[in-house]
XYZ file of C-alpha atoms in Angstrom:
779
model
C -21.287 -37.238 37.660
C -17.758 -36.428 36.405
C -16.695 -32.806 35.841
C -16.489 -33.476 32.100
C -20.169 -34.405 32.086
C -21.299 -31.287 33.968
C -23.216 -28.899 31.744
C -21.598 -25.493 31.130
C -22.394 -22.344 29.145
C -19.758 -19.850 28.006
C -20.135 -16.431 26.452
C -17.202 -15.776 24.084
C -16.350 -12.483 22.401
C -14.113 -12.996 19.359
C -12.159 -10.015 18.035
C -10.094 -9.536 14.923
C -11.135 -9.930 11.291
C -14.288 -11.868 12.115
C -17.139 -10.284 10.170
C -17.840 -10.889 6.511
C -15.388 -13.771 6.292
C -17.548 -16.811 7.034
C -16.666 -16.770 10.723
C -20.193 -17.423 11.974
C -20.679 -20.456 9.699
C -17.368 -21.843 10.956
C -18.583 -21.394 14.536
C -21.910 -23.032 13.621
C -20.241 -26.069 12.043
C -17.879 -26.539 14.958
C -20.594 -26.175 17.619
C -22.980 -28.591 15.909
C -20.194 -31.138 15.376
C -19.671 -31.119 19.158
C -23.424 -31.353 19.889
C -23.437 -27.947 21.575
C -26.418 -25.584 21.712
C -26.473 -21.804 21.816
C -25.990 -19.050 19.248
C -23.562 -16.785 17.375
C -24.045 -13.257 16.087
C -22.145 -10.181 14.941
C -21.812 -7.577 17.668
C -20.324 -4.091 18.039
C -17.143 -5.516 19.552
C -16.662 -8.524 17.296
C -18.505 -11.845 17.027
C -20.339 -12.991 20.148
C -20.852 -16.712 20.786
C -22.700 -18.573 23.506
C -22.127 -22.320 23.665
C -23.693 -24.768 26.101
C -23.147 -28.449 26.628
C -21.039 -30.994 28.461
C -17.846 -29.573 29.935
C -15.647 -31.649 27.667
C -17.470 -30.418 24.560
C -17.283 -26.753 25.612
C -13.533 -27.049 26.260
C -13.058 -28.788 22.920
C -14.870 -25.904 21.226
C -12.551 -23.341 22.815
C -9.455 -25.313 21.806
C -10.599 -26.028 18.245
C -12.013 -22.628 17.245
C -8.651 -20.913 16.499
C -7.801 -23.864 14.231
C -11.162 -23.813 12.422
C -11.030 -20.345 10.889
C -12.083 -19.635 7.302
C -9.508 -18.350 4.833
C -9.990 -14.600 5.327
C -10.538 -14.584 9.101
C -8.025 -13.570 11.736
C -8.759 -14.200 15.420
C -6.819 -11.772 17.612
C -8.613 -12.245 20.950
C -11.091 -14.619 22.619
C -12.619 -13.415 25.890
C -14.674 -16.156 27.544
C -16.798 -15.992 30.677
C -19.331 -18.409 32.223
C -23.004 -17.424 31.999
C -26.150 -19.092 33.374
C -27.441 -22.171 31.584
C -30.199 -21.391 29.096
C -30.915 -24.810 27.619
C -32.136 -25.202 24.063
C -32.154 -27.884 21.425
C -30.068 -26.343 18.608
C -27.283 -23.950 17.739
C -28.473 -20.823 15.873
C -27.047 -17.930 13.871
C -28.757 -14.765 15.126
C -29.188 -11.376 13.461
C -26.469 -8.785 14.010
C -26.596 -6.699 17.172
C -26.745 -2.933 16.654
C -24.538 -0.562 18.613
C -21.473 1.648 18.560
C -18.684 -0.069 16.615
C -15.595 -0.607 18.707
C -13.475 -3.394 17.268
C -15.472 -5.333 14.684
C -14.359 -4.754 11.114
C -14.908 -6.083 7.646
C -11.899 -7.643 5.927
C -10.184 -6.203 2.875
C -11.360 -7.069 -0.616
C -10.140 -10.527 -1.612
C -9.242 -11.944 -5.011
C -11.362 -14.676 -6.590
C -10.988 -17.972 -4.700
C -10.334 -21.388 -6.245
C -13.838 -22.708 -5.465
C -15.552 -19.814 -7.231
C -13.142 -20.082 -10.153
C -14.011 -23.770 -10.494
C -17.727 -22.915 -10.644
C -17.057 -20.303 -13.322
C -15.194 -22.925 -15.363
C -17.944 -25.562 -15.067
C -20.513 -25.436 -17.910
C -22.983 -27.297 -15.696
C -22.819 -24.718 -12.910
C -25.361 -21.883 -12.789
C -22.510 -19.387 -12.306
C -20.645 -20.583 -15.400
C -18.676 -17.588 -16.722
C -20.617 -15.222 -14.453
C -18.367 -12.165 -13.869
C -19.690 -11.383 -10.361
C -19.220 -14.803 -8.742
C -18.229 -14.586 -5.079
C -18.523 -16.301 -1.692
C -17.440 -15.741 1.911
C -13.835 -16.501 0.914
C -13.485 -13.888 -1.821
C -14.883 -10.766 -3.430
C -15.356 -7.100 -2.538
C -15.747 -6.103 1.123
C -14.255 -2.728 2.100
C -15.064 -1.161 -1.275
C -18.651 -2.456 -1.073
C -19.839 -1.668 2.457
C -21.509 1.665 3.270
C -21.670 1.276 7.067
C -21.277 -1.285 9.829
C -22.289 -3.864 10.887
C -21.436 -5.619 7.659
C -24.819 -6.875 6.424
C -26.169 -6.905 2.881
C -28.584 -4.019 3.422
C -25.602 -1.780 4.280
C -23.690 -2.589 1.078
C -24.064 -1.619 -2.561
C -25.640 -5.077 -3.089
C -28.764 -4.008 -1.203
C -30.530 -3.100 -4.445
C -30.135 -6.618 -5.866
C -32.913 -8.840 -4.479
C -31.743 -12.422 -4.056
C -33.345 -15.110 -6.180
C -34.679 -18.243 -4.492
C -31.527 -20.281 -5.066
C -29.182 -17.560 -3.811
C -31.458 -17.018 -0.795
C -31.101 -20.681 0.031
C -27.306 -20.392 0.001
C -27.332 -17.113 1.915
C -29.424 -18.455 4.808
C -27.822 -21.918 5.085
C -25.099 -21.938 7.773
C -23.592 -25.041 6.190
C -23.165 -23.336 2.811
C -20.003 -21.583 1.609
C -22.136 -18.533 0.803
C -23.883 -18.189 4.138
C -24.150 -14.444 4.730
C -21.738 -13.721 1.875
C -23.137 -10.237 1.408
C -22.143 -9.852 -2.293
C -23.691 -13.246 -3.188
C -25.600 -13.272 -6.473
C -25.986 -15.148 -9.739
C -26.982 -14.337 -13.342
C -30.635 -14.358 -12.304
C -30.375 -11.742 -9.541
C -26.995 -10.005 -9.640
C -25.346 -7.046 -11.301
C -25.465 -6.595 -15.043
C -22.581 -5.914 -17.403
C -22.483 -3.824 -20.576
C -20.141 -1.992 -22.952
C -20.360 1.643 -23.994
C -18.305 3.662 -26.435
C -18.126 7.479 -26.332
C -20.254 8.795 -29.158
C -21.707 5.362 -29.946
C -23.596 4.656 -26.711
C -24.535 1.187 -25.490
C -23.022 -1.565 -27.618
C -23.529 -4.941 -25.885
C -24.677 -6.696 -22.691
C -23.437 -9.633 -20.617
C -21.126 -12.130 -22.307
C -21.374 -10.189 -25.563
C -19.972 -7.153 -23.752
C -16.970 -9.133 -22.553
C -16.426 -10.513 -26.043
C -16.551 -7.021 -27.548
C -14.099 -5.642 -24.948
C -11.768 -8.605 -25.493
C -11.830 -8.051 -29.251
C -11.103 -4.358 -28.760
C -8.062 -5.202 -26.628
C -6.851 -7.624 -29.275
C -7.035 -4.831 -31.893
C -4.902 -2.479 -29.785
C -7.685 -0.413 -28.214
C -7.565 1.039 -24.660
C -10.428 -0.308 -22.532
C -11.691 1.097 -19.221
C -12.667 -1.732 -16.853
C -14.666 -1.320 -13.642
C -12.843 -3.195 -10.877
C -13.413 -3.682 -7.127
C -12.254 -0.233 -6.040
C -12.738 1.827 -9.169
C -11.730 1.877 -12.799
C -8.655 0.465 -14.467
C -7.270 1.117 -17.934
C -6.248 -1.936 -19.940
C -4.369 -2.436 -23.197
C -2.066 -4.937 -24.849
C 1.336 -5.114 -23.120
C 3.100 -6.283 -26.293
C 1.942 -3.355 -28.458
C 4.351 -0.420 -28.228
C 2.024 1.927 -30.094
C -0.941 1.507 -27.763
C 1.303 1.694 -24.673
C 2.721 4.980 -26.000
C -0.819 6.218 -26.662
C -1.836 5.346 -23.097
C 1.176 7.242 -21.733
C 0.339 10.327 -23.748
C -3.359 10.289 -22.823
C -2.716 9.667 -19.105
C 0.052 12.306 -19.032
C 2.384 9.676 -17.626
C 5.570 9.895 -19.703
C 7.827 7.288 -18.039
C 6.342 5.938 -14.810
C 6.024 2.129 -15.116
C 2.682 0.449 -15.777
C 1.384 -2.578 -13.888
C 0.693 -5.775 -15.798
C -2.113 -8.289 -15.315
C -1.290 -11.796 -16.490
C -3.562 -14.695 -17.297
C -2.081 -17.061 -14.710
C 0.957 -17.887 -12.601
C 2.610 -19.714 -15.496
C 2.558 -16.477 -17.493
C 4.028 -14.541 -14.557
C 6.872 -17.065 -14.374
C 7.710 -16.327 -18.017
C 7.950 -12.599 -17.330
C 9.707 -12.231 -13.956
C 11.926 -14.124 -11.522
C 9.862 -15.353 -8.577
C 10.716 -17.043 -5.290
C 8.227 -19.321 -3.530
C 7.131 -16.554 -1.144
C 6.544 -14.239 -4.120
C 4.277 -16.791 -5.784
C 2.429 -17.339 -2.516
C 1.699 -13.609 -2.311
C 0.630 -13.329 -5.940
C -1.844 -16.186 -5.545
C -3.076 -15.110 -2.092
C -6.410 -13.359 -1.463
C -4.459 -10.076 -1.249
C -3.157 -10.478 -4.849
C -1.118 -7.241 -5.058
C 0.931 -6.010 -7.961
C 4.357 -7.540 -7.338
C 7.516 -5.857 -8.619
C 10.021 -8.529 -9.571
C 13.124 -8.766 -11.796
C 12.273 -8.988 -15.481
C 13.441 -12.092 -17.351
C 15.472 -11.516 -20.549
C 12.835 -12.937 -22.902
C 9.774 -11.342 -21.268
C 7.257 -10.717 -24.048
C 6.256 -7.151 -23.177
C 7.257 -3.905 -24.823
C 10.079 -1.872 -23.183
C 7.656 1.052 -22.946
C 5.866 -0.681 -20.064
C 8.727 0.100 -17.643
C 11.334 2.314 -19.366
C 14.838 1.997 -17.980
C 13.895 -0.413 -15.183
C 14.758 -4.061 -14.581
C 11.541 -4.760 -12.652
C 8.096 -5.501 -14.012
C 4.983 -5.166 -11.856
C 2.752 -8.225 -12.331
C -0.538 -9.319 -10.793
C -3.024 -12.107 -11.382
C -6.702 -11.523 -12.229
C -8.327 -10.272 -9.030
C -11.999 -10.217 -10.033
C -14.202 -12.666 -11.960
C -14.519 -10.001 -14.660
C -10.748 -10.032 -15.169
C -10.847 -13.816 -15.486
C -13.462 -13.555 -18.218
C -11.458 -10.947 -20.121
C -8.611 -13.457 -20.439
C -10.817 -16.468 -21.207
C -10.236 -17.612 -24.802
C -8.220 -14.444 -25.466
C -5.260 -14.426 -27.874
C -3.225 -12.433 -25.326
C -2.022 -13.477 -21.881
C -0.637 -10.148 -20.583
C -2.319 -6.754 -20.347
C -1.275 -3.376 -19.040
C -3.724 -2.821 -16.153
C -3.212 0.617 -14.653
C -5.315 2.969 -12.555
C -8.306 4.568 -14.265
C -7.301 8.211 -14.041
C -5.149 10.895 -15.519
C -1.953 11.727 -13.650
C -2.385 13.502 -10.291
C -6.085 12.603 -10.079
C -7.908 9.953 -8.009
C -9.187 6.878 -9.813
C -12.693 7.057 -11.245
C -15.352 5.468 -9.033
C -18.725 5.789 -10.813
C -19.763 4.996 -14.373
C -20.623 8.634 -15.059
C -17.309 9.837 -13.647
C -15.395 7.366 -15.818
C -17.298 8.212 -18.988
C -16.558 11.909 -18.442
C -12.959 11.831 -17.188
C -11.627 8.912 -19.214
C -13.299 9.755 -22.515
C -10.039 11.142 -23.861
C -8.116 8.024 -22.846
C -10.289 4.927 -23.369
C -12.279 4.042 -26.470
C -14.315 1.238 -24.877
C -15.896 1.139 -21.381
C -16.729 -2.175 -19.702
C -19.331 -1.141 -17.099
C -21.702 -2.695 -14.569
C -24.350 -1.547 -12.112
C -22.754 -2.559 -8.800
C -21.622 0.650 -7.137
C -18.085 1.124 -5.874
C -18.550 2.690 -2.432
C -14.861 3.384 -1.725
C -12.064 3.942 -4.207
C -9.079 1.664 -3.702
C -6.107 1.301 -6.015
C -4.252 -1.955 -6.440
C -1.679 -2.564 -3.726
C 1.976 -2.868 -4.746
C 4.676 -5.011 -3.149
C 8.275 -5.673 -4.145
C 10.431 -8.766 -3.928
C 13.590 -8.460 -1.901
C 15.636 -9.557 1.089
C 13.437 -10.876 3.857
C 10.483 -11.450 1.521
C 8.100 -9.107 -0.295
C 7.668 -5.625 1.194
C 4.848 -3.122 0.677
C 5.226 -0.121 -1.614
C 1.564 0.891 -1.839
C -1.111 -0.345 0.566
C -4.723 -0.391 -0.611
C -6.858 -3.211 -2.073
C -6.324 -6.482 -0.247
C -4.880 -4.851 2.892
C -7.165 -1.990 3.959
C -8.839 -1.753 6.515
C -6.668 -4.201 8.491
C -5.556 -2.821 11.848
C -1.943 -2.086 12.749
C -0.566 -2.209 16.306
C -0.129 0.743 18.640
C 2.566 0.707 21.351
C 0.034 2.107 23.856
C -3.718 2.390 24.068
C -4.799 5.724 22.625
C -6.742 7.584 25.349
C -8.457 9.686 22.654
C -8.964 8.977 18.950
C -5.972 10.214 16.970
C -6.397 11.337 13.355
C -3.157 11.585 11.342
C -3.321 13.245 7.931
C -0.025 12.343 6.281
C 2.401 14.557 4.311
C 2.221 15.717 0.661
C 3.311 12.773 -1.502
C 1.907 9.210 -1.556
C -0.503 10.238 1.173
C -2.599 8.000 3.393
C -4.696 8.903 6.436
C -4.550 6.981 9.715
C -7.067 6.845 12.572
C -5.895 5.398 15.894
C -8.488 4.245 18.405
C -8.034 1.960 21.386
C -5.116 -0.373 20.706
C -5.372 -0.222 16.932
C -4.356 2.094 14.104
C -6.300 1.985 10.835
C -4.440 3.257 7.797
C -6.542 4.310 4.835
C -6.103 3.186 1.275
C -3.509 4.952 -0.866
C -4.585 8.495 -1.758
C -1.561 9.716 -3.724
C 0.098 13.087 -4.164
C -1.824 16.235 -3.220
C -0.818 18.273 -6.280
C -4.313 18.838 -7.681
C -7.643 20.041 -6.356
C -9.183 16.654 -7.178
C -6.489 14.881 -5.180
C -7.030 17.200 -2.223
C -10.784 16.583 -2.419
C -10.078 12.831 -2.380
C -7.902 13.319 0.707
C -10.800 15.019 2.498
C -13.197 12.318 1.227
C -11.022 9.515 2.612
C -10.559 11.315 5.934
C -14.302 11.757 6.408
C -15.015 8.253 5.143
C -12.552 6.603 7.539
C -14.069 8.364 10.531
C -17.590 7.412 9.433
C -16.592 3.837 8.752
C -15.041 3.395 12.194
C -17.696 5.592 13.839
C -14.891 7.471 15.580
C -13.988 11.149 15.292
C -10.409 12.310 15.794
C -9.900 14.402 18.913
C -6.130 14.764 18.510
C -5.099 15.685 14.965
C -1.520 15.052 13.860
C 0.069 16.814 10.885
C 3.431 17.385 9.251
C 5.031 20.706 10.277
C 5.576 21.783 6.659
C 3.510 24.976 6.387
C 2.647 24.494 2.694
C 1.252 20.947 2.814
C -2.486 20.687 2.040
C -2.656 17.904 4.647
C -1.460 20.393 7.258
C -4.095 22.906 6.127
C -6.824 20.255 6.413
C -5.663 19.381 9.921
C -5.737 23.004 10.999
C -9.230 23.410 9.554
C -10.567 20.289 11.300
C -8.955 21.259 14.596
C -10.524 24.698 14.392
C -13.979 23.332 13.542
C -13.901 20.724 16.303
C -11.975 22.549 18.967
C -9.549 19.625 18.773
C -5.920 19.627 19.769
C -3.389 19.645 16.907
C 0.094 18.162 17.071
C 2.900 18.630 14.522
C 5.479 15.853 14.338
C 8.693 16.008 12.359
C 8.603 14.079 9.087
C 11.545 11.729 9.689
C 10.592 11.113 13.289
C 7.268 9.813 11.962
C 9.132 7.493 9.561
C 11.104 6.135 12.525
C 7.994 5.685 14.668
C 6.188 3.790 11.885
C 8.936 1.176 11.581
C 9.450 0.796 15.330
C 5.713 0.391 15.961
C 5.230 -2.056 13.079
C 7.823 -4.324 14.698
C 6.442 -3.641 18.209
C 9.795 -2.163 19.261
C 8.716 1.371 20.091
C 10.758 2.402 23.165
C 9.191 2.256 26.598
C 9.756 5.111 29.052
C 13.441 5.177 29.907
C 14.481 3.275 26.769
C 16.093 4.533 23.575
C 16.009 3.450 19.912
C 17.863 4.698 16.849
C 16.663 5.239 13.294
C 18.020 6.057 9.866
C 15.505 7.920 7.671
C 16.408 8.173 3.984
C 14.054 9.942 1.602
C 13.792 12.912 -0.719
C 12.522 15.803 1.357
C 11.054 16.468 4.788
C 10.717 19.715 6.694
C 13.453 20.116 9.298
C 13.071 22.077 12.541
C 15.788 24.441 11.258
C 13.661 25.283 8.211
C 15.879 23.333 5.779
C 15.038 20.241 3.740
C 16.086 17.071 5.556
C 16.188 13.605 4.033
C 19.245 11.640 5.167
C 18.953 11.534 8.953
C 20.358 9.572 11.892
C 18.027 9.969 14.881
C 17.400 8.655 18.361
C 13.982 8.510 20.024
C 13.214 7.798 23.669
C 10.048 6.611 25.376
C 9.095 10.153 26.431
C 9.337 11.308 22.779
C 12.601 13.137 23.275
C 14.627 12.871 20.095
C 17.976 13.912 18.716
C 19.544 14.346 15.309
C 22.844 12.475 15.521
C 24.112 12.828 11.959
C 22.990 13.464 8.409
C 24.083 13.569 4.802
C 26.208 16.494 3.720
C 23.800 19.225 2.562
C 23.781 19.931 -1.173
C 22.509 23.196 -2.737
C 19.254 22.995 -4.703
C 20.048 25.551 -7.400
C 16.699 26.563 -8.808
C 14.764 25.313 -5.762
C 11.998 22.940 -6.856
C 13.566 22.763 -10.319
C 16.523 20.875 -8.799
C 14.134 18.156 -7.592
C 12.681 17.734 -11.075
C 16.107 18.036 -12.748
C 18.661 16.138 -10.636
C 21.546 17.011 -12.988
C 21.570 20.382 -11.209
C 22.472 18.736 -7.915
C 25.194 16.620 -9.538
C 26.789 19.586 -11.324
C 26.844 21.805 -8.254
C 28.192 19.016 -6.016
C 31.158 18.463 -8.354
C 31.800 22.195 -8.566
C 31.811 22.430 -4.752
C 34.864 20.146 -4.710
C 36.616 22.028 -7.497
C 35.829 19.261 -9.977
C 33.667 21.219 -12.411
C 36.070 20.285 -15.208
C 34.695 16.746 -15.043
C 31.287 17.875 -16.283
C 32.180 18.033 -19.981
C 33.341 14.391 -19.960
C 30.356 12.849 -18.193
C 27.399 11.042 -19.798
C 25.255 13.787 -18.247
C 26.721 16.219 -20.791
C 24.948 14.276 -23.552
C 21.588 15.128 -21.953
C 22.236 18.698 -20.828
C 24.084 21.303 -22.944
C 27.486 22.162 -21.504
C 26.675 25.871 -21.401
C 23.645 25.075 -19.236
C 25.790 23.038 -16.852
C 28.284 25.879 -16.603
C 25.507 28.410 -15.986
C 24.130 26.358 -13.086
C 27.597 26.087 -11.560
C 27.942 29.869 -11.734
C 24.531 30.344 -10.114
C 25.578 28.032 -7.276
C 27.762 30.804 -5.943
C 24.719 32.769 -4.869
C 24.246 32.374 -1.096
C 20.495 31.914 -0.737
C 19.803 28.604 -2.462
C 18.090 26.040 -0.223
C 20.279 23.182 0.915
C 19.047 19.626 1.285
C 20.359 16.520 3.026
C 17.986 14.206 1.147
C 19.328 10.752 0.243
C 16.822 10.738 -2.597
C 18.457 13.851 -4.040
C 21.880 12.157 -3.799
C 20.850 8.978 -5.622
C 18.934 10.945 -8.248
C 22.035 13.084 -8.815
C 24.108 9.929 -9.316
C 21.561 8.679 -11.845
C 21.739 11.984 -13.715
C 25.538 11.986 -13.598
C 25.524 8.587 -15.351
C 23.179 9.917 -18.026
C 20.202 7.787 -16.952
C 17.689 10.641 -16.566
C 18.216 14.393 -16.691
C 14.611 15.064 -15.671
C 12.489 12.975 -13.306
C 9.312 11.930 -15.109
C 8.060 10.687 -11.738
C 9.337 10.915 -8.189
C 12.726 9.253 -7.867
C 13.004 8.121 -11.499
C 16.733 8.797 -11.815
C 17.379 6.892 -8.565
C 15.219 3.966 -9.696
C 17.143 3.751 -12.975
C 20.419 3.885 -11.018
C 19.332 0.893 -8.938
C 18.293 -1.032 -12.061
C 21.666 -0.362 -13.663
C 23.504 -1.407 -10.476
C 21.627 -4.718 -10.307
C 23.062 -5.672 -13.709
C 26.610 -5.566 -12.308
C 26.081 -7.872 -9.351
C 28.058 -7.389 -6.104
C 30.800 -4.743 -6.242
C 33.185 -3.823 -3.413
C 32.809 -0.397 -1.761
C 35.212 2.303 -2.857
C 38.024 2.801 -0.361
C 38.800 6.384 -1.369
C 35.585 7.823 0.098
C 35.686 8.136 3.885
C 33.147 9.459 6.442
C 33.473 13.172 7.047
C 33.955 14.721 10.444
C 31.106 16.040 12.609
C 28.641 13.287 11.739
C 28.334 13.950 8.018
C 28.116 11.420 5.198
C 30.183 12.982 2.351
C 27.652 13.284 -0.453
C 29.727 15.464 -2.802
C 32.807 13.267 -2.468
C 30.718 10.193 -3.253
C 29.408 11.822 -6.445
C 32.891 12.987 -7.428
C 34.290 9.479 -7.007
C 31.545 8.122 -9.253
C 32.312 10.804 -11.862
C 36.041 10.029 -11.911
C 35.398 6.306 -12.293
C 33.044 6.847 -15.228
C 35.536 9.143 -16.949
C 38.272 6.594 -16.215
C 36.413 4.002 -18.259
C 34.789 1.875 -15.566
C 31.593 0.179 -16.672
C 28.573 2.343 -15.739
C 26.805 -0.638 -14.144
C 29.812 -1.258 -11.879
C 29.936 2.425 -10.983
C 26.230 2.342 -10.047
C 26.742 -0.792 -7.949
C 29.849 0.649 -6.288
C 27.947 3.843 -5.481
C 25.318 1.809 -3.608
C 27.894 -0.345 -1.828
C 29.966 2.657 -0.754
C 26.934 4.533 0.537
C 25.942 1.515 2.629
C 29.468 1.148 4.028
C 29.611 4.846 4.915
C 26.158 4.696 6.515
C 27.079 1.708 8.679
C 30.378 3.323 9.756
C 28.531 6.549 10.594
C 25.949 4.622 12.616
C 28.641 2.880 14.648
C 30.269 6.249 15.296
C 27.217 8.283 16.401
C 24.671 5.898 17.987
C 24.966 5.946 21.793
C 26.539 2.876 23.434
C 24.023 0.212 24.348
C 21.492 1.183 21.674
C 21.178 -1.737 19.280
C 17.781 -1.325 17.608
C 18.006 0.726 14.394
C 14.822 1.360 12.400
C 15.302 1.984 8.672
C 12.601 4.108 7.044
C 11.946 6.587 4.263
C 11.230 6.203 0.567
C 14.803 5.196 -0.358
C 14.166 1.912 1.462
C 12.170 0.665 -1.527
C 15.623 0.095 -3.053
C 16.618 -3.588 -2.780
C 20.330 -2.821 -2.753
C 19.938 -0.383 0.140
C 17.669 -2.762 2.071
C 20.186 -5.563 1.694
C 23.358 -3.505 2.103
C 22.190 -1.544 5.135
C 20.435 -4.495 6.745
C 23.362 -6.871 6.422
C 25.962 -4.198 7.207
C 24.233 -3.058 10.395
C 23.697 -6.637 11.530
C 27.398 -7.402 10.978
C 28.222 -4.299 13.049
C 26.211 -5.648 15.995
C 22.957 -3.733 15.493
C 19.418 -5.041 15.096
C 18.093 -3.437 11.899
C 14.324 -3.177 11.427
C 13.045 -2.869 7.864
C 9.530 -1.712 6.928
C 7.489 -4.679 5.668
C 3.737 -4.262 6.300
C 3.655 -0.599 5.311
C 5.376 1.386 2.570
C 8.777 2.661 3.747
C 8.056 6.010 2.104
C 5.380 8.588 2.727
C 2.576 6.063 2.253
C 3.383 4.782 5.751
C 3.989 8.176 7.332
C 0.443 8.716 8.642
C 0.823 5.545 10.715
C 3.991 6.930 12.307
C 2.175 10.201 12.981
C -0.703 8.320 14.628
C 1.724 6.296 16.763
C 3.442 9.445 18.015
C 0.055 11.068 18.675
C -1.169 8.065 20.674
C 2.032 7.927 22.729
C 1.925 11.685 23.315
C -1.654 11.485 24.569
C -1.085 8.378 26.691
C 2.167 9.485 28.334
C 1.368 13.186 28.612
C 4.381 14.259 26.552
C 5.105 15.842 23.185
C 7.926 15.214 20.713
C 10.852 17.330 21.797
C 14.148 17.895 19.959
C 16.912 17.313 22.527
C 19.989 17.844 20.430
C 21.498 18.015 16.962
C 24.804 17.157 15.431
């Protein structure tokens, strides 16, 4: 008998995104096609497979499995070992094995797939126009499951008993809906209805959708229950209703996301590359920020002062039905909350909290277990990059540079917060939480922290926080550490930004190695007690780090008021160079009374104002100087408007008159003064904005070449300013031309939404290598 004919049996443990994605049916189909016997089941460590048959068939199975994955699956590891022959006549799908979860995870929620959409469009199909159609390739996952392993009885679908036809699909390994836990149909699934405050229940089923659609057509705000909570919808071409939504949400200028009927509509609104379209139509289906086309048929109030529009395709079957036969093809689709609050999760919560915003509520009886906002990405050099990571991405694992010897819980900073839990070789970043300004937001932060630990069945033993003493995330970490007797570790804000980018690219330094980073954001607590935000750092493999250079510090006259009102920073910076006389001739003087500008300049002489090196403060000041925004309606608004203005000018050469300062300082005040003189001299504001960006990038590259130690080539670029396309391109290309290897954040937000991951990375390395972050030197 030849070796190929000898009978073999292998036990294979498959790890990655392998549960809830149709992985077991794929294994079943492959094994039966090769005439193999055995079984497959979900286990605590992944999916476990035993296959038995002729040697050639078993080897073919091992070779073909990675190429036979369903759409949502990701196979990271396959550990195979021979086991004794057991015989048998068939290949079976066994019930899930109980036990402590170690690696097995459910995938993120996935947008409606093409097969389900086709069934919804087919009048002969039993799921025709059914707004909860799903299969193993699409639908809610993370927002639906209560605990692991991922089986129907542990999801919010447990209360919906399957009808006979759905049972047949659910138990048939050859069916697309085999063990699709949210599977249902009109006979056995969730029910839909419309309510109006003060009027009660108005309609059910398709009538409810028709009523909501008609309300939208009339210019009414409608609350819609999505995968991860509620959304607020209204016409995007109706300035009056958009203004009403802004007033009711207490969101004066921050841009709204748009949901469009289809890709053809998106192409009429924004400029898209092929990779942008691939992302929009992928199962992740984020909101994508892309350049607005001149004839885009949406009101300017959707994104005041910005060149980008945020567009997404319908993500749920309910969204599809809202657009079906509708006279509109674009809706504002924003988070179902008031500003500074988490999105509404339950029907009761929405009816109470959104009653002053929405007039119509489109509700159903499938519970949302976990809140999750829409994710946001942005087009740009190197392909789309993340700005907010939630639906479609969470709870995917991110890499760690070392195996964490103890679970590490990282609690983030103050703005755009996420939580991260590192265990084994993986880090799991939570969905977007937001800013911790309100009690409700802080309660959501605690809810997500507890929920992530319960979901992973792991409790943090090393807790990592930001050193800022006034951050609620720091307070929560101290409380948890005290309750658990856990160790707590504070890591500097910008060091965490650097670690996040290095770890994402798997370039975190080994012991004895060194990497550099440039961290550009608004504010982070510095070890000297001042506000940092434009930092050149090095980090070694033993977590020793140095501050090599930074932006010239600027006084924040009025403290926090200077962050809200960036004209203060601009006025004081000009006065510091003896250029206060320029103030009366600047566009800024049309927004702020001259006597107020003069008063701030006089106050700047007082010695105790805080000083900040934040790049965000610098770009906001430039935006204010050009008259784009005197007051930030949302974080970084003046800087965002500056970027939008600069993009209208196209490429502009850097200004030669501004040179790097001595002692490792980038000359912030001189850069602002040069911009002011050019505006007063009659240069087009768009060219001034573009030149400001180009000059900053040139100065930053020259400073990097001056201060980074010889032999260090890797430079990580992190911090919230790296959402800016012009900075990403200018710094990336400039550093590459100077002989460096720039690393840009891609899979995580460059700003504080990715900070918890950097904290978790530093915590894991500290625990594994027996070291702590240590400041070795400063410029």
